[in-house]
Coordinates of C-alpha atoms in Angstrom, one line a residue:
Chain A
M1 CA -23.9 -25.4 -70.8
M2 CA -26.8 -25.8 -73.1
N3 CA -26.3 -22.1 -74.1
V4 CA -22.5 -23.0 -74.9
K5 CA -23.5 -26.0 -77.0
L6 CA -26.2 -23.9 -78.7
A7 CA -23.6 -20.9 -79.5
F8 CA -21.2 -23.2 -80.6
R9 CA -23.4 -25.1 -83.2
N10 CA -24.8 -21.9 -84.2
L11 CA -21.5 -20.5 -85.4
L12 CA -20.7 -24.0 -87.4
R13 CA -24.3 -23.4 -89.1
N14 CA -23.1 -20.7 -91.6
K15 CA -19.6 -21.6 -91.8
R16 CA -18.5 -19.2 -94.7
R17 CA -19.8 -16.2 -92.5
T18 CA -17.8 -17.6 -89.4
A19 CA -14.7 -18.1 -91.5
L20 CA -14.8 -14.6 -93.0
T21 CA -15.5 -12.9 -89.3
L22 CA -12.4 -15.1 -88.0
A23 CA -10.4 -14.3 -91.0
S24 CA -10.9 -10.5 -90.2
I25 CA -10.3 -11.0 -86.4
I26 CA -7.2 -13.1 -87.3
S27 CA -5.6 -10.7 -89.6
G28 CA -6.1 -8.0 -87.0
V29 CA -4.5 -9.9 -84.2
T30 CA -1.8 -11.2 -86.6
S31 CA -0.9 -7.3 -87.4
L32 CA -1.1 -6.6 -83.7
M33 CA 1.2 -9.3 -82.7
V34 CA 4.0 -8.6 -85.5
Y35 CA 3.9 -5.0 -84.8
A36 CA 4.1 -5.5 -81.0
G37 CA 7.1 -7.9 -81.7
F38 CA 8.6 -5.1 -83.8
I39 CA 8.2 -2.4 -81.0
H40 CA 9.7 -4.7 -78.4
Y41 CA 12.7 -5.5 -80.5
S42 CA 13.2 -2.0 -81.5
L43 CA 12.9 -0.7 -78.0
W44 CA 14.8 -3.1 -76.6
G45 CA 17.6 -2.6 -78.9
L46 CA 17.1 1.4 -78.2
R47 CA 17.4 0.4 -74.4
E48 CA 20.3 -1.7 -74.5
S49 CA 22.3 0.7 -76.9
T50 CA 21.3 3.6 -74.7
I51 CA 22.3 1.8 -71.6
H52 CA 25.5 0.3 -73.0
S53 CA 26.7 3.6 -74.6
G54 CA 28.0 4.9 -71.5
L55 CA 24.7 5.7 -69.7
G56 CA 24.6 2.4 -67.6
H57 CA 21.7 1.1 -65.6
I58 CA 21.9 3.4 -62.6
Q59 CA 24.0 6.6 -62.0
I60 CA 25.1 7.5 -58.4
V61 CA 25.6 11.1 -58.0
K62 CA 26.2 13.8 -55.4
N63 CA 22.6 15.3 -55.8
D64 CA 19.9 15.7 -58.2
Q65 CA 21.2 19.1 -59.6
Y66 CA 24.0 17.3 -61.1
F67 CA 21.8 16.1 -63.9
T68 CA 20.8 19.5 -64.9
S69 CA 24.1 21.3 -64.5
G70 CA 26.9 18.7 -63.5
S71 CA 28.2 18.2 -66.8
F72 CA 29.3 21.9 -66.7
D73 CA 30.7 21.6 -63.4
P74 CA 32.4 18.7 -62.6
F75 CA 34.2 20.4 -59.6
G76 CA 31.1 21.1 -57.9
Y77 CA 29.6 17.7 -58.1
S78 CA 32.7 15.3 -57.0
L79 CA 31.4 12.4 -55.3
D80 CA 32.4 12.0 -51.8
R81 CA 33.1 8.5 -50.2
V82 CA 33.6 6.8 -53.7
E83 CA 35.3 3.8 -52.5
D84 CA 32.8 3.3 -49.7
I85 CA 29.8 3.4 -52.1
Q86 CA 31.5 1.2 -54.5
S87 CA 32.2 -1.3 -51.8
L88 CA 28.6 -0.9 -50.7
I89 CA 27.2 -1.4 -53.9
Q90 CA 29.4 -4.0 -55.8
P91 CA 28.6 -6.8 -53.4
L92 CA 24.9 -6.8 -54.6
P93 CA 24.3 -9.8 -56.5
S94 CA 22.6 -8.1 -59.6
V95 CA 25.4 -5.7 -59.9
R96 CA 28.1 -6.4 -62.6
H97 CA 30.1 -3.4 -62.4
I98 CA 30.5 -0.1 -60.7
V99 CA 32.4 2.2 -63.1
P100 CA 33.4 5.8 -61.8
Q101 CA 33.0 8.4 -64.5
S102 CA 33.5 12.3 -65.1
T103 CA 31.7 14.3 -67.7
F104 CA 32.9 17.7 -68.9
G105 CA 32.3 20.0 -71.5
S106 CA 35.6 21.3 -73.6
S107 CA 36.2 23.3 -76.4
I108 CA 37.9 21.1 -79.1
G109 CA 40.3 22.6 -81.8
F110 CA 41.9 21.0 -84.9
N111 CA 43.6 23.0 -87.7
D112 CA 41.5 26.1 -88.0
K113 CA 38.4 24.3 -86.7
T114 CA 36.8 24.6 -83.4
G115 CA 33.9 22.9 -81.8
L116 CA 32.7 21.7 -78.5
V117 CA 32.6 18.3 -76.9
M118 CA 31.3 16.5 -74.0
I119 CA 34.1 14.4 -72.7
Q120 CA 33.2 11.2 -71.1
A121 CA 36.1 10.0 -68.8
V122 CA 36.1 6.4 -67.8
P123 CA 39.0 4.2 -66.7
V124 CA 40.8 2.7 -69.8
N125 CA 40.2 -0.7 -68.3
T126 CA 36.5 0.0 -68.2
P127 CA 34.5 -3.3 -68.3
K128 CA 33.3 -3.6 -72.0
D129 CA 29.5 -3.7 -70.9
L130 CA 29.3 -0.2 -70.4
L131 CA 30.2 0.6 -73.7
R132 CA 29.2 -2.5 -75.5
F133 CA 27.1 -0.6 -78.0
R134 CA 29.7 2.1 -78.5
K135 CA 31.6 0.6 -81.9
I136 CA 35.1 1.6 -82.8
I137 CA 34.8 2.1 -86.5
K138 CA 38.2 3.4 -87.0
G139 CA 41.4 3.0 -85.2
K140 CA 41.3 1.5 -81.6
D141 CA 40.0 2.0 -78.2
L142 CA 41.4 3.9 -75.3
S143 CA 44.2 1.2 -73.7
Q144 CA 47.0 3.0 -71.7
P145 CA 46.1 4.7 -68.6
N146 CA 47.0 8.5 -68.2
S147 CA 47.9 8.4 -71.8
P148 CA 47.0 11.6 -73.7
D149 CA 44.7 9.8 -76.1
I150 CA 41.0 10.5 -77.1
V151 CA 38.2 8.5 -78.9
L152 CA 35.9 10.9 -80.7
G153 CA 32.4 10.4 -81.9
V154 CA 31.8 10.0 -85.4
G155 CA 29.8 13.1 -85.8
V156 CA 32.4 15.4 -83.9
A157 CA 35.5 13.8 -86.0
K158 CA 33.4 14.5 -89.2
R159 CA 32.7 18.4 -88.3
L160 CA 36.3 18.8 -87.3
G161 CA 37.6 16.8 -90.2
V162 CA 39.8 14.8 -87.9
K163 CA 41.2 11.4 -88.8
V164 CA 42.8 8.8 -86.5
G165 CA 46.3 10.0 -85.9
D166 CA 45.4 13.4 -85.7
R167 CA 46.2 15.5 -82.6
V168 CA 43.3 17.8 -81.3
T169 CA 43.6 20.5 -78.7
L170 CA 41.1 20.4 -75.9
L171 CA 40.7 23.7 -74.0
T172 CA 38.4 23.7 -70.6
A173 CA 38.2 25.5 -67.3
T174 CA 39.8 23.9 -64.3
R175 CA 39.2 24.0 -60.8
G176 CA 39.4 27.5 -59.3
G177 CA 38.6 29.2 -62.4
G178 CA 41.8 28.7 -64.5
V179 CA 42.2 27.6 -67.9
N180 CA 44.0 24.4 -69.0
A181 CA 44.8 22.9 -72.5
M182 CA 46.1 19.7 -73.8
D183 CA 47.0 18.2 -77.2
V184 CA 45.6 14.7 -77.4
L185 CA 46.0 11.9 -80.0
V186 CA 42.8 10.8 -81.8
V187 CA 43.3 7.0 -81.3
G188 CA 39.8 6.0 -82.6
I189 CA 36.5 7.1 -83.8
S190 CA 33.5 5.6 -82.5
K191 CA 29.7 5.1 -83.2
S192 CA 27.1 4.6 -80.9
G193 CA 24.0 4.4 -83.4
I194 CA 22.5 7.6 -81.5
R195 CA 23.2 10.6 -83.5
E196 CA 22.7 13.0 -80.9
M197 CA 25.7 11.2 -78.9
D198 CA 28.0 10.8 -81.8
N199 CA 27.8 14.4 -82.7
I200 CA 28.8 15.7 -79.2
Y201 CA 30.7 13.1 -77.2
G202 CA 34.5 12.1 -76.9
Y203 CA 35.9 9.6 -74.5
M204 CA 39.2 9.8 -72.5
D205 CA 40.9 8.0 -69.7
L206 CA 39.6 9.2 -66.1
E207 CA 42.8 9.6 -64.6
L208 CA 44.0 11.8 -67.4
A209 CA 41.0 13.8 -67.1
T210 CA 41.4 14.1 -63.2
Q211 CA 44.7 15.6 -63.9
F212 CA 43.7 17.9 -66.8
L213 CA 40.7 19.5 -64.8
F214 CA 42.5 19.0 -61.3
L215 CA 39.3 17.0 -60.1
E216 CA 38.9 15.7 -56.5
G217 CA 37.3 12.6 -57.7
P218 CA 34.6 11.2 -60.2
S219 CA 31.2 12.9 -60.3
V220 CA 29.1 9.8 -61.4
L221 CA 29.5 6.2 -60.4
I222 CA 27.8 3.9 -63.3
G223 CA 26.1 0.9 -62.1
V224 CA 25.9 -1.7 -64.7
L225 CA 23.7 -4.5 -64.0
N226 CA 23.3 -8.1 -65.0
N227 CA 20.1 -7.5 -66.7
T228 CA 17.9 -4.6 -67.2
E229 CA 14.8 -5.9 -65.9
S230 CA 16.5 -5.7 -62.3
T231 CA 17.0 -2.0 -62.4
T232 CA 14.1 -1.0 -60.1
S233 CA 14.8 -3.4 -57.5
T234 CA 18.4 -2.7 -57.6
L235 CA 17.7 0.9 -57.3
Q236 CA 15.7 0.3 -54.2
D237 CA 18.7 -1.7 -52.7
I238 CA 21.4 1.0 -53.5
R239 CA 19.2 3.7 -52.3
S240 CA 18.3 1.9 -48.8
K241 CA 22.2 1.0 -48.5
L242 CA 23.3 4.7 -49.3
T243 CA 20.8 5.8 -46.6
Q244 CA 21.6 3.1 -44.0
H245 CA 25.3 4.1 -44.2
G246 CA 24.7 7.5 -44.2
V247 CA 26.1 8.3 -47.7
R248 CA 24.8 11.5 -49.1
A249 CA 24.2 10.4 -52.8
T250 CA 21.3 10.5 -55.1
A251 CA 20.9 7.2 -57.5
K252 CA 18.8 7.4 -60.6
P253 CA 17.9 4.7 -63.1
W254 CA 18.7 4.8 -66.6
H255 CA 15.0 5.5 -67.9
E256 CA 14.9 8.7 -66.0
L257 CA 18.0 9.8 -67.7
A258 CA 17.2 8.4 -71.3
D259 CA 15.1 11.4 -72.7
Y260 CA 15.5 10.2 -76.4
Y261 CA 14.3 6.7 -75.2
T262 CA 11.4 7.9 -73.3
Q263 CA 10.2 10.1 -76.3
A264 CA 10.7 7.1 -78.8
T265 CA 8.8 4.9 -76.4
G266 CA 5.8 7.3 -76.4
F267 CA 6.1 7.3 -80.2
F268 CA 6.1 3.7 -80.8
Y269 CA 3.4 3.2 -78.0
A270 CA 1.2 6.1 -79.7
L271 CA 1.3 4.2 -82.9
M272 CA 0.5 0.9 -81.4
T273 CA -2.6 2.5 -79.8
V274 CA -3.7 3.8 -83.5
I275 CA -3.2 0.3 -84.9
K276 CA -4.9 -1.3 -82.0
G277 CA -8.0 1.0 -82.4
I278 CA -7.9 0.1 -86.1
V279 CA -7.9 -3.5 -85.4
V280 CA -10.9 -3.1 -82.6
L281 CA -12.9 -1.1 -85.0
V282 CA -12.6 -3.7 -87.7
S283 CA -13.3 -6.6 -85.4
V284 CA -16.2 -4.7 -83.8
F285 CA -17.9 -4.2 -87.2
A286 CA -17.4 -7.7 -88.2
I287 CA -18.5 -9.1 -84.9
I288 CA -21.9 -6.8 -84.9
N289 CA -22.4 -7.8 -88.5
T290 CA -22.1 -11.6 -88.0
I291 CA -24.2 -11.2 -84.8
T292 CA -26.8 -9.0 -86.3
M293 CA -27.2 -11.6 -89.5
S294 CA -27.5 -14.4 -87.0
V295 CA -29.8 -12.8 -84.9
F296 CA -32.2 -11.9 -88.3
E297 CA -31.7 -15.4 -89.5
R298 CA -32.9 -16.9 -86.1
V299 CA -35.9 -14.6 -85.1
R300 CA -38.2 -17.6 -85.0
E301 CA -35.8 -19.8 -83.1
I302 CA -35.4 -16.8 -80.7
G303 CA -39.3 -17.0 -80.3
I304 CA -39.3 -20.7 -79.6
L305 CA -36.4 -20.6 -77.0
R306 CA -38.5 -18.0 -75.2
I307 CA -41.8 -19.9 -75.4
M308 CA -39.9 -22.8 -73.9
G309 CA -39.2 -20.8 -71.0
S310 CA -35.7 -19.0 -71.8
P311 CA -35.8 -15.5 -70.1
Q312 CA -34.5 -12.5 -72.0
R313 CA -31.2 -12.7 -70.1
S314 CA -30.6 -16.2 -71.7
I315 CA -31.1 -15.1 -75.1
I316 CA -28.4 -12.1 -74.8
T317 CA -26.2 -15.0 -73.0
L318 CA -26.5 -17.0 -75.9
F319 CA -25.4 -14.1 -78.7
I320 CA -22.7 -12.9 -76.4
L321 CA -21.3 -16.4 -76.1
E322 CA -21.3 -16.5 -79.7
G323 CA -19.4 -13.3 -80.1
M324 CA -17.0 -14.5 -77.3
M325 CA -16.5 -17.9 -79.0
L326 CA -15.5 -16.1 -82.3
G327 CA -13.3 -13.5 -80.6
L328 CA -11.4 -16.4 -78.5
A329 CA -11.0 -18.5 -81.5
G330 CA -10.1 -15.6 -83.8
G331 CA -7.7 -14.3 -81.0
L332 CA -6.2 -17.7 -80.3
M333 CA -5.8 -18.2 -84.2
G334 CA -4.5 -14.8 -84.7
V335 CA -1.7 -15.3 -82.0
M336 CA -0.6 -18.4 -83.6
S337 CA -0.4 -16.8 -87.1
G338 CA 1.4 -13.7 -85.2
Y339 CA 4.1 -16.1 -83.9
G340 CA 4.3 -17.8 -87.4
V341 CA 4.5 -14.7 -89.5
S342 CA 7.0 -13.2 -86.9
W343 CA 9.3 -16.3 -87.2
I344 CA 9.0 -16.3 -91.2
L345 CA 10.0 -12.6 -91.0
N346 CA 12.9 -12.9 -88.7
W347 CA 14.2 -16.3 -90.6
G348 CA 14.0 -14.2 -93.7
G349 CA 15.6 -11.0 -92.5
W350 CA 14.2 -9.1 -95.5
I351 CA 13.0 -6.1 -93.8
Y352 CA 15.4 -3.1 -93.6
I353 CA 14.3 -0.3 -91.4
A354 CA 15.9 3.1 -92.3
P355 CA 17.4 4.8 -89.4
P356 CA 14.8 6.3 -87.3
P357 CA 14.7 9.9 -86.2
G358 CA 17.8 10.6 -84.0
M359 CA 19.5 7.4 -85.1
S360 CA 22.5 7.1 -87.3
D361 CA 22.1 3.6 -88.3
G362 CA 19.4 1.6 -90.0
Y363 CA 18.7 -2.3 -89.0
I364 CA 17.0 -5.4 -90.1
A365 CA 13.8 -5.6 -88.2
Q366 CA 13.4 -8.4 -85.9
F367 CA 9.9 -9.5 -84.3
K368 CA 9.9 -10.7 -80.9
P369 CA 6.1 -10.8 -79.7
T370 CA 6.2 -11.6 -76.0
F371 CA 3.8 -13.9 -74.0
W372 CA 2.1 -10.7 -72.7
D373 CA 1.3 -9.6 -76.3
A374 CA -0.3 -12.7 -77.0
L375 CA -2.3 -12.6 -74.0
E376 CA -3.5 -9.0 -74.4
C377 CA -4.4 -9.8 -78.2
V378 CA -6.6 -12.8 -77.1
V379 CA -8.1 -10.8 -74.1
L380 CA -8.5 -7.7 -76.4
A381 CA -10.3 -9.8 -79.3
A382 CA -12.4 -11.8 -76.8
G383 CA -13.1 -8.6 -75.0
V384 CA -14.0 -6.6 -77.9
S385 CA -16.2 -9.4 -79.3
V386 CA -18.0 -9.4 -76.3
V387 CA -18.6 -5.7 -76.1
A388 CA -19.5 -5.9 -79.9
S389 CA -22.3 -8.6 -79.3
I390 CA -24.1 -6.8 -76.7
Y391 CA -26.1 -4.4 -78.7
P392 CA -27.3 -7.4 -81.2
A393 CA -27.9 -9.7 -78.3
W394 CA -29.9 -7.0 -76.5
K395 CA -32.1 -6.6 -79.7
A396 CA -32.6 -10.2 -80.1
S397 CA -33.9 -10.5 -76.4
K398 CA -36.1 -7.9 -77.2
I399 CA -37.8 -9.2 -80.1
S400 CA -41.6 -10.1 -79.4
V401 CA -42.1 -13.7 -79.0
A402 CA -45.5 -13.4 -80.8
D403 CA -43.8 -11.4 -83.7
A404 CA -41.0 -13.8 -83.6
I405 CA -43.0 -16.9 -84.2
R406 CA -44.9 -15.5 -87.0
F407 CA -41.5 -14.7 -88.4
K408 CA -41.0 -16.4 -91.9
Chain B
M1 CA -62.0 -26.6 -62.6
Q2 CA -60.9 -23.9 -65.0
I3 CA -57.5 -23.8 -66.3
V4 CA -58.2 -20.7 -68.6
Q5 CA -60.4 -18.0 -68.0
I6 CA -60.8 -15.0 -70.7
Q7 CA -63.1 -12.1 -69.9
N8 CA -64.0 -9.4 -72.3
V9 CA -60.4 -9.6 -74.1
D10 CA -59.8 -7.3 -77.2
K11 CA -56.7 -7.2 -79.3
L12 CA -55.9 -4.5 -81.4
Y13 CA -53.1 -4.0 -83.5
G14 CA -51.4 -1.0 -84.9
V15 CA -53.0 2.5 -84.1
G16 CA -55.2 5.2 -85.9
A17 CA -56.1 4.3 -89.5
I18 CA -54.0 1.4 -89.7
A19 CA -55.5 -0.3 -86.6
V20 CA -56.6 -3.8 -86.9
Q21 CA -59.1 -5.3 -84.2
A22 CA -57.9 -8.8 -83.9
L23 CA -60.1 -9.9 -81.2
T24 CA -63.3 -8.4 -80.0
S25 CA -65.2 -9.1 -76.6
I26 CA -63.8 -12.8 -76.0
H27 CA -65.2 -14.5 -73.1
L28 CA -63.8 -18.3 -72.9
D29 CA -63.4 -20.7 -70.1
I30 CA -61.5 -23.8 -70.6
K31 CA -61.9 -26.7 -68.2
T32 CA -58.6 -28.9 -67.1
G33 CA -58.7 -32.0 -69.2
E34 CA -60.6 -30.4 -72.2
M35 CA -59.8 -30.8 -75.9
L36 CA -60.9 -27.6 -77.3
C37 CA -60.7 -27.0 -80.8
I38 CA -61.0 -23.5 -82.3
M39 CA -62.2 -23.3 -86.1
G40 CA -62.5 -20.5 -88.4
A41 CA -61.1 -19.0 -91.5
S42 CA -57.8 -17.6 -92.0
G43 CA -57.7 -14.0 -90.5
S44 CA -60.5 -15.0 -88.0
G45 CA -58.5 -14.6 -85.0
K46 CA -57.7 -18.1 -83.8
S47 CA -53.6 -17.8 -83.9
T48 CA -54.3 -14.6 -81.9
L49 CA -56.4 -16.1 -79.2
L50 CA -54.0 -19.1 -78.9
N51 CA -51.1 -16.6 -78.4
M52 CA -53.2 -15.0 -75.9
I53 CA -53.7 -18.3 -73.9
A54 CA -50.2 -19.0 -74.6
T55 CA -49.0 -15.7 -72.6
I56 CA -46.9 -14.8 -75.6
D57 CA -49.2 -11.9 -76.6
A58 CA -51.1 -9.7 -74.3
P59 CA -54.7 -8.4 -74.5
T60 CA -55.3 -4.9 -75.1
H61 CA -58.2 -4.7 -72.9
G62 CA -59.7 -7.5 -70.4
T63 CA -58.2 -10.1 -68.4
L64 CA -56.5 -13.4 -68.7
N65 CA -56.3 -16.1 -66.2
I66 CA -54.1 -19.1 -67.1
A67 CA -53.6 -21.9 -64.2
G68 CA -54.5 -19.5 -61.7
Q69 CA -52.2 -16.5 -62.8
N70 CA -52.7 -13.2 -64.6
P71 CA -49.7 -13.3 -66.9
A72 CA -50.0 -9.4 -67.5
L73 CA -48.8 -9.1 -63.7
L74 CA -45.7 -11.3 -64.1
S75 CA -42.1 -10.0 -64.8
D76 CA -40.3 -11.2 -68.0
T77 CA -38.3 -14.0 -65.9
D78 CA -41.7 -15.0 -64.1
L79 CA -43.4 -15.3 -67.1
S80 CA -40.6 -17.2 -68.9
T81 CA -40.9 -19.6 -65.7
F82 CA -44.5 -19.8 -65.8
R83 CA -44.4 -20.8 -69.5
N84 CA -42.0 -23.2 -68.9
Q85 CA -43.7 -25.0 -66.2
T86 CA -47.5 -24.7 -67.0
I87 CA -47.7 -24.5 -71.0
G88 CA -46.5 -26.6 -73.9
F89 CA -46.7 -25.7 -77.6
V90 CA -47.0 -27.5 -80.8
F91 CA -46.6 -25.6 -83.9
Q92 CA -47.9 -26.2 -87.5
S93 CA -44.4 -26.1 -88.9
Y94 CA -42.7 -28.1 -85.8
N95 CA -40.2 -25.1 -84.9
L96 CA -37.5 -27.5 -83.6
I97 CA -34.1 -26.0 -83.1
P98 CA -32.2 -27.2 -86.0
V99 CA -28.9 -27.4 -84.0
L100 CA -29.8 -29.7 -81.5
T101 CA -31.0 -33.3 -81.8
A102 CA -34.3 -34.8 -81.0
F103 CA -33.2 -35.7 -77.6
E104 CA -31.7 -32.2 -76.9
N105 CA -34.7 -30.5 -78.2
V106 CA -36.9 -32.4 -75.8
E107 CA -34.4 -31.9 -73.2
Y108 CA -34.4 -28.1 -73.6
P109 CA -37.4 -27.1 -71.3
L110 CA -36.0 -29.3 -68.7
I111 CA -32.6 -27.5 -68.8
V112 CA -34.3 -24.1 -68.6
A113 CA -36.2 -25.5 -65.4
G114 CA -32.9 -26.6 -63.9
M115 CA -33.8 -30.2 -63.4
P116 CA -30.9 -32.5 -62.7
K117 CA -29.2 -34.4 -65.7
T118 CA -30.1 -38.0 -64.5
K119 CA -33.8 -37.4 -63.8
R120 CA -33.8 -35.2 -67.1
T121 CA -32.6 -38.1 -69.2
Q122 CA -35.1 -40.5 -67.7
Q123 CA -38.0 -38.0 -68.6
V124 CA -37.0 -37.1 -72.1
M125 CA -36.5 -40.7 -73.0
K126 CA -39.8 -41.8 -71.6
L127 CA -41.4 -39.1 -73.6
L128 CA -39.5 -40.1 -77.0
E129 CA -40.6 -43.6 -76.4
Q130 CA -44.3 -42.5 -75.7
V131 CA -44.2 -40.7 -79.1
G132 CA -42.4 -43.6 -80.9
M133 CA -39.0 -41.9 -81.5
L134 CA -36.6 -43.9 -79.5
D135 CA -34.8 -44.8 -82.7
W136 CA -34.4 -41.2 -83.8
V137 CA -32.8 -39.8 -80.5
H138 CA -29.9 -38.6 -81.8
A139 CA -31.1 -37.4 -85.2
Y140 CA -31.1 -33.7 -86.2
P141 CA -34.4 -32.5 -87.3
N142 CA -33.2 -32.0 -90.9
C143 CA -32.9 -35.9 -90.9
L144 CA -36.6 -36.4 -89.7
S145 CA -39.7 -36.3 -91.6
G146 CA -42.6 -34.1 -90.8
G147 CA -44.4 -36.5 -88.8
Q148 CA -41.3 -37.4 -86.8
Q149 CA -40.5 -33.8 -86.3
Q150 CA -44.2 -33.2 -85.2
R151 CA -43.9 -36.1 -82.6
V152 CA -40.6 -34.7 -81.1
A153 CA -42.4 -31.3 -81.0
I154 CA -45.4 -33.0 -79.0
A155 CA -42.8 -34.8 -76.7
R156 CA -41.0 -31.3 -76.1
A157 CA -44.6 -29.8 -75.3
L158 CA -45.4 -32.4 -72.8
V159 CA -41.9 -33.2 -71.3
S160 CA -42.2 -30.5 -68.6
Q161 CA -45.8 -32.1 -67.7
S162 CA -47.3 -28.8 -68.4
P163 CA -51.1 -29.0 -67.5
L164 CA -51.9 -26.9 -70.7
V165 CA -50.9 -27.8 -74.3
I166 CA -51.4 -25.3 -77.1
A167 CA -51.3 -26.4 -80.7
D168 CA -51.6 -24.3 -83.6
E169 CA -52.8 -26.4 -86.6
P170 CA -50.6 -29.2 -85.4
T171 CA -51.4 -31.3 -88.4
A172 CA -51.7 -28.9 -91.4
S173 CA -48.2 -29.8 -92.5
L174 CA -48.5 -33.6 -92.5
D175 CA -50.3 -36.0 -94.9
H176 CA -53.6 -37.6 -93.8
Q177 CA -52.2 -40.8 -92.4
T178 CA -49.3 -39.1 -90.1
G179 CA -51.9 -36.4 -89.3
T180 CA -54.3 -39.0 -87.8
Q181 CA -51.4 -40.6 -86.0
I182 CA -50.5 -37.5 -84.4
L183 CA -54.1 -36.9 -83.5
D184 CA -54.3 -40.1 -81.9
L185 CA -51.2 -39.5 -79.8
I186 CA -52.6 -36.3 -78.6
R187 CA -56.0 -38.0 -77.8
Q188 CA -54.3 -40.7 -75.7
I189 CA -51.9 -38.1 -74.0
N190 CA -55.0 -36.2 -73.2
Q191 CA -56.8 -39.3 -71.9
T192 CA -53.8 -40.8 -69.7
H193 CA -52.5 -37.5 -68.3
H194 CA -55.7 -35.4 -68.3
T195 CA -53.5 -32.8 -70.2
T196 CA -55.5 -29.8 -71.5
F197 CA -55.2 -29.3 -75.2
V198 CA -56.3 -26.3 -76.9
F199 CA -55.8 -26.5 -80.8
S200 CA -56.9 -24.6 -83.9
T201 CA -57.7 -26.2 -87.1
H202 CA -59.4 -25.8 -90.5
D203 CA -59.8 -29.4 -90.9
P204 CA -62.9 -31.3 -89.8
L205 CA -61.3 -34.4 -89.1
V206 CA -58.9 -32.6 -86.7
A207 CA -62.0 -30.9 -85.1
S208 CA -63.5 -34.3 -84.6
Y209 CA -61.0 -35.2 -81.9
A210 CA -62.0 -32.3 -79.9
T211 CA -64.3 -32.6 -76.9
R212 CA -65.5 -28.8 -77.5
L213 CA -65.3 -26.9 -80.5
I214 CA -65.6 -23.0 -80.9
R215 CA -65.8 -21.1 -84.1
M216 CA -64.3 -17.6 -84.8
D217 CA -65.1 -15.0 -87.4
S218 CA -63.7 -11.5 -87.6
G219 CA -62.1 -11.6 -84.2
R220 CA -65.4 -12.9 -82.3
I221 CA -66.5 -16.3 -80.8
V222 CA -69.6 -17.0 -83.1
S223 CA -70.5 -20.4 -81.8

């Protein structure tokens, strides 16, 4: 307890130096908090837009091979016992909707232009949740069951030069190896924000697609949950229900299917690590400098404490406590400052982020640091401060008592 | 009974051409309850000898026995405990911890010794009363005069009831009147508690308080 008192009062001895050290820790922690808040918001946005642009939270398919070749072979992967699966899963409290879907590749022609499109076929009455982030930017969404209508991604429409009201021709292989073609009316142009999707996807009614390809049934059941955080637990429930009822199907969570999200997460967290590293380095140098200066100034006092019976470990503890107090105080003030700066930036809405790689739209940055970010920052600041204090504290403990009391 | 036994002690600082022989062939026994004064010019080896007795410096050759212990055989922790329980220190420049009050400065050795708070408080207050500092219990050193600081330093040296107190020129920074008061206080404590005092000085007045006087020159005891 006396060491705590001594450490605290010693920090107040040279207020300017303590304030400067605190300032460097606070600025580092503030930048970490703000950046962490930005990453969380950005990744949250990317996650939700990925899920609600048609991927869903959980996909149930016939088997794992579907995810590698199913899009090109919807006939080989038609799900068995679709209604049984729906009745098993829909009652789960975390499940909001179970939506059947088939995806197939098709050639698409308009006037003298031909391209390729992946058609995502879902019922026209599909709950808005699944496609919440797919915006209809021109025309309207699908509304008539079994009507030969199509909504095209903005990239597809642009490359074909198609406008709402135009008719395009789809040409695809059907069950048994035949070929089928159909003229469909472009009723809408959509944008998901993910350029990769907008350049390749089109949307049509599942019933129409089933007839067009002579499908036996949907190849995917898409689970939309009440919240994304319950994905893992719901996935376990779904898998155990499928196993219990002898249904031969595979369930996969969204994050195993969203390659772009995984890459973006890796990129953002790599950047975060670099920033953390810089903050840690700045804090380490600031703390080492402060504690070393403090040791130099107090050589004689260290000698006196040793003469009065303080062992070396007590001197080490004293200086480490000083470092830890600096780190804790800097961390806590940095967290408060981080929340404050985030609030001001969110309130102002001044920061426009240009479209990230692979995205088609920029956005106004929002900063949402979490409690865990705050806790991590405080622990990091205190931990780094303790580590940075060890060397000068050890040096202090090794000062010869006789030399220390002669020190002027 | 001998509280300090020094046999054939040498102290050499540095090596080779820059080596300085600070102490040469020191033999000294100090009895419990003595007030031993070490006199000598600057550089004569007084402080080195005091540091040796205080176990804060080790001899290059020879053996030391302080209160029945050979400090060279103790670990850092044991030596710290030994100092805490056996030896009190008074310095020329007081050397109070500036961020602690007078009370806390005196209390510190007892905290290190692990004494319970109630007993600690009683003992500290008793010592501060004895040195006439009860009115300045909560004052920080920078608010105290030199004489007051030295009184607190003496209280700190005695609070652990150490049988041996080392005082390196304890009145050198004080005016004549305050110095005399401090010396009277030291003599009173010596007489009432039979505490052994070993102090160094240039001042004949200070030396007059001693029960035994030794003189040093060039690292040797000359008389």
